[in-house]
């Protein structure tokens, strides 16, 4: 149980285009999902917290107009990188917290984004 | 502010024991997690400590001292497949704040 999927697993896009990444909790309901970014040989940095049915909360320094987050259902959150630039190339990982769990987060397999 | 420190890299030999330390200073504390992450993959959960003391789970043990802002992950009977990054993360006000991560290389 407690499986989180991400789609796509990798994507290459051209500079200036937008890319949407999906995060799904497959066998549980997630009222809260988190989006992280990880650059090579660095740790995970929280970008935003996504709550079902409400606006996402962004961490300091993360542009909300560039990284659009939608959490329309208890099993799906999406991250759209708008007007992507090469510096947005990174590993994006989502995690989801079971609505009945007090502490554990389950991580998705990640999405490798390369902007050319 | 939030500050979580771990050694950058460690090396050990197969069959040995290794201890990875983590020190933290965070504005809130609701527990400490250890994750294992292989290159290009998502982190996988190893352990969770919210009270002081040692939690043992097979070859892995994790220790927490809240008064010292200190934790360690102990890996016994090291195997080659244990070569990975180990991430210490503190749960602070419903969010996970990750440490810098420790790359562990296990050699034969």
Coordinates of C-alpha atoms in Angstrom, one line a residue:
Chain A
X1 CA 0.0 0.0 0.0
X2 CA 0.8 3.7 0.1
X3 CA 2.0 4.1 -3.5
X4 CA 2.6 7.5 -5.1
X5 CA 3.1 7.8 -8.8
X6 CA 4.4 10.6 -10.9
X7 CA 4.0 11.3 -14.6
X8 CA 6.1 11.7 -16.7
X9 CA 9.2 10.1 -15.2
X10 CA 11.3 12.3 -17.5
X11 CA 10.7 15.1 -19.9
X12 CA 12.7 17.2 -22.2
X13 CA 11.3 20.5 -23.3
X14 CA 12.4 23.7 -25.1
X15 CA 13.0 26.9 -23.3
X16 CA 9.9 29.0 -23.1
X17 CA 7.4 26.1 -23.1
X18 CA 5.4 24.8 -20.2
X19 CA 5.5 21.4 -18.6
X20 CA 2.9 19.7 -16.4
X21 CA 3.9 17.0 -13.9
X22 CA 1.3 14.9 -12.2
X23 CA 1.4 13.3 -8.8
X24 CA -1.1 10.7 -7.8
X25 CA -1.7 8.7 -4.6
X26 CA -2.8 5.3 -5.9
X27 CA -4.3 3.6 -2.9
X28 CA -4.9 6.3 -0.3
X29 CA -6.4 9.7 0.0
X30 CA -4.0 12.6 0.4
X31 CA -5.3 15.9 1.7
X32 CA -1.7 17.2 1.6
X33 CA 0.9 16.8 -1.1
X34 CA 4.4 18.3 -1.2
X35 CA 6.5 19.3 -4.1
X36 CA 10.3 19.2 -3.9
X37 CA 13.1 20.1 -6.2
X38 CA 16.5 18.4 -6.1
X39 CA 19.6 19.6 -8.0
X40 CA 22.5 17.2 -8.7
X41 CA 24.3 16.1 -5.5
X42 CA 22.1 18.3 -3.4
X43 CA 19.3 17.5 -1.0
X44 CA 15.6 18.0 -1.4
X45 CA 14.3 21.5 -1.2
X46 CA 10.6 22.0 -0.5
X47 CA 9.0 24.2 -3.1
X48 CA 5.3 24.2 -1.9
X49 CA 2.7 22.5 0.1
X50 CA -0.5 21.6 -1.8
X51 CA -3.7 21.2 0.1
X52 CA -6.8 19.6 -1.6
X53 CA -9.3 22.3 -2.5
X54 CA -7.3 25.3 -1.5
X55 CA -4.4 27.3 -2.7
X56 CA -0.9 26.0 -2.4
X57 CA 1.6 27.5 0.1
X58 CA 4.9 28.3 -1.5
X59 CA 8.3 28.4 0.2
X60 CA 10.2 31.6 0.3
X61 CA 12.0 32.3 -3.0
X62 CA 9.7 30.0 -5.1
X63 CA 7.7 32.0 -7.7
X64 CA 4.1 31.0 -7.5
X65 CA 3.3 32.3 -11.0
X66 CA 6.1 30.2 -12.5
X67 CA 5.3 27.0 -10.6
X68 CA 1.6 26.5 -10.7
X69 CA 0.2 23.9 -8.4
X70 CA -3.3 22.5 -8.5
X71 CA -4.7 19.9 -6.0
X72 CA -8.2 19.4 -7.3
X73 CA -8.8 16.0 -5.8
X74 CA -7.7 13.8 -2.9
X75 CA -5.5 11.7 -5.2
X76 CA -4.1 14.2 -7.7
X77 CA -1.8 17.2 -7.5
X78 CA -0.2 18.8 -10.6
X79 CA 2.8 21.1 -10.9
X80 CA 3.1 23.2 -14.0
X81 CA 6.5 24.8 -14.8
X82 CA 5.6 27.8 -16.9
X83 CA 8.0 29.4 -19.4
X84 CA 10.7 26.9 -18.5
X85 CA 14.3 27.9 -18.7
X86 CA 17.5 25.8 -18.5
X87 CA 18.0 26.7 -14.9
X88 CA 14.7 24.9 -14.1
X89 CA 16.2 21.6 -15.2
X90 CA 16.1 19.5 -12.1
X91 CA 14.6 16.4 -10.4
X92 CA 11.1 17.2 -9.2
X93 CA 9.7 14.9 -6.5
X94 CA 6.3 14.9 -4.9
X95 CA 5.2 13.3 -1.7
X96 CA 1.8 12.7 -0.2
X97 CA 0.5 12.4 3.3
X98 CA -2.3 9.9 4.0
X99 CA -5.2 11.8 5.5
X100 CA -5.3 9.3 8.3
X101 CA -1.6 9.4 9.1
X102 CA -0.1 11.8 11.5
X103 CA 3.4 11.9 10.2
X104 CA 4.5 9.7 7.3
X105 CA 4.9 11.1 3.8
X106 CA 5.1 8.8 0.8
X107 CA 7.4 9.9 -2.0
X108 CA 6.8 9.5 -5.7
X109 CA 9.5 8.2 -8.0
X110 CA 10.4 11.7 -9.3
X111 CA 10.4 13.5 -12.6
X112 CA 13.6 14.5 -14.4
X113 CA 13.0 17.7 -16.3
X114 CA 15.6 18.9 -18.8
X115 CA 15.0 22.3 -20.5
X116 CA 17.1 22.9 -23.6
Chain B
X1 CA 16.1 29.6 10.7
X2 CA 16.4 26.0 9.8
X3 CA 19.7 24.2 9.8
X4 CA 20.3 20.5 9.4
X5 CA 23.9 19.3 9.1
X6 CA 25.3 15.9 8.0
X7 CA 28.7 14.8 6.8
X8 CA 28.9 15.1 3.0
X9 CA 30.5 11.7 2.3
X10 CA 31.5 8.6 4.2
X11 CA 33.2 5.4 3.1
X12 CA 33.0 2.0 4.7
X13 CA 33.7 -1.7 3.9
X14 CA 31.3 -4.5 3.4
X15 CA 30.3 -6.1 6.7
X16 CA 31.3 -3.2 8.8
X17 CA 29.2 -0.8 10.9
X18 CA 28.8 2.9 10.0
X19 CA 27.2 5.7 12.0
X20 CA 25.9 8.8 10.1
X21 CA 25.3 11.8 12.3
X22 CA 22.8 14.6 12.0
X23 CA 22.6 17.8 14.0
X24 CA 19.7 20.1 13.7
X25 CA 18.4 23.6 14.7
X26 CA 14.9 24.1 13.6
X27 CA 12.1 26.5 14.6
X28 CA 9.8 23.6 15.4
X29 CA 10.2 19.9 16.0
X30 CA 7.7 17.1 15.4
X31 CA 10.0 14.2 14.7
X32 CA 13.0 13.2 12.8
X33 CA 13.2 11.0 9.7
X34 CA 15.9 9.1 8.0
X35 CA 15.6 8.3 4.3
X36 CA 17.7 6.3 1.8
X37 CA 18.0 7.6 -1.7
X38 CA 19.7 5.9 -4.6
X39 CA 20.9 8.1 -7.5
X40 CA 18.0 9.2 -9.7
X41 CA 15.4 7.7 -7.4
X42 CA 13.0 9.0 -4.8
X43 CA 13.8 8.7 -1.1
X44 CA 12.6 5.6 0.7
X45 CA 11.7 5.7 4.4
X46 CA 14.0 4.1 6.9
X47 CA 13.1 5.4 10.3
X48 CA 11.2 7.9 12.4
X49 CA 12.1 9.2 15.9
X50 CA 9.9 11.5 17.9
X51 CA 11.1 10.6 21.4
X52 CA 14.6 10.4 22.8
X53 CA 16.3 7.0 22.5
X54 CA 17.1 4.3 20.0
X55 CA 14.8 2.7 17.5
X56 CA 16.0 -0.5 16.0
X57 CA 14.8 -2.0 12.7
X58 CA 16.8 -4.9 11.5
X59 CA 20.2 -3.8 10.3
X60 CA 19.3 -0.1 10.8
X61 CA 18.9 1.8 14.0
X62 CA 18.3 5.4 14.6
X63 CA 18.9 7.5 17.8
X64 CA 17.5 10.8 18.8
X65 CA 18.5 13.3 21.5
X66 CA 16.1 16.3 21.4
X67 CA 18.0 18.3 24.0
X68 CA 21.2 18.1 22.0
X69 CA 19.5 18.5 18.6
X70 CA 21.3 15.3 17.5
X71 CA 20.5 12.1 15.7
X72 CA 22.4 9.3 14.2
X73 CA 21.6 6.4 11.8
X74 CA 23.5 3.2 12.5
X75 CA 23.9 0.7 9.7
X76 CA 25.2 -2.8 10.6
X77 CA 26.6 -5.6 8.5
X78 CA 27.0 -3.3 5.5
X79 CA 26.2 -4.6 2.1
X80 CA 27.2 -3.2 -1.3
X81 CA 23.6 -2.2 -2.0
X82 CA 23.7 0.2 1.0
X83 CA 25.8 2.5 -1.1
X84 CA 23.4 5.5 -1.4
X85 CA 22.7 8.9 0.0
X86 CA 21.2 9.1 3.5
X87 CA 18.9 12.0 4.2
X88 CA 18.1 13.3 7.7
X89 CA 14.8 15.3 7.8
X90 CA 13.1 17.1 10.6
X91 CA 9.4 17.6 10.6
X92 CA 8.8 21.2 11.5
X93 CA 5.2 22.6 11.5
X94 CA 3.9 19.9 9.2
X95 CA 6.8 20.3 6.7
X96 CA 9.8 18.1 6.2
X97 CA 13.1 20.0 6.2
X98 CA 15.9 18.0 4.7
X99 CA 19.5 17.9 5.7
X100 CA 22.3 18.1 3.2
X101 CA 22.5 14.4 2.8
X102 CA 25.4 12.0 3.3
X103 CA 26.7 9.9 0.4
X104 CA 27.8 6.5 1.7
X105 CA 30.2 4.4 -0.4
X106 CA 30.5 0.7 0.6
X107 CA 33.5 -1.0 -0.8
X108 CA 34.3 -4.7 -0.9

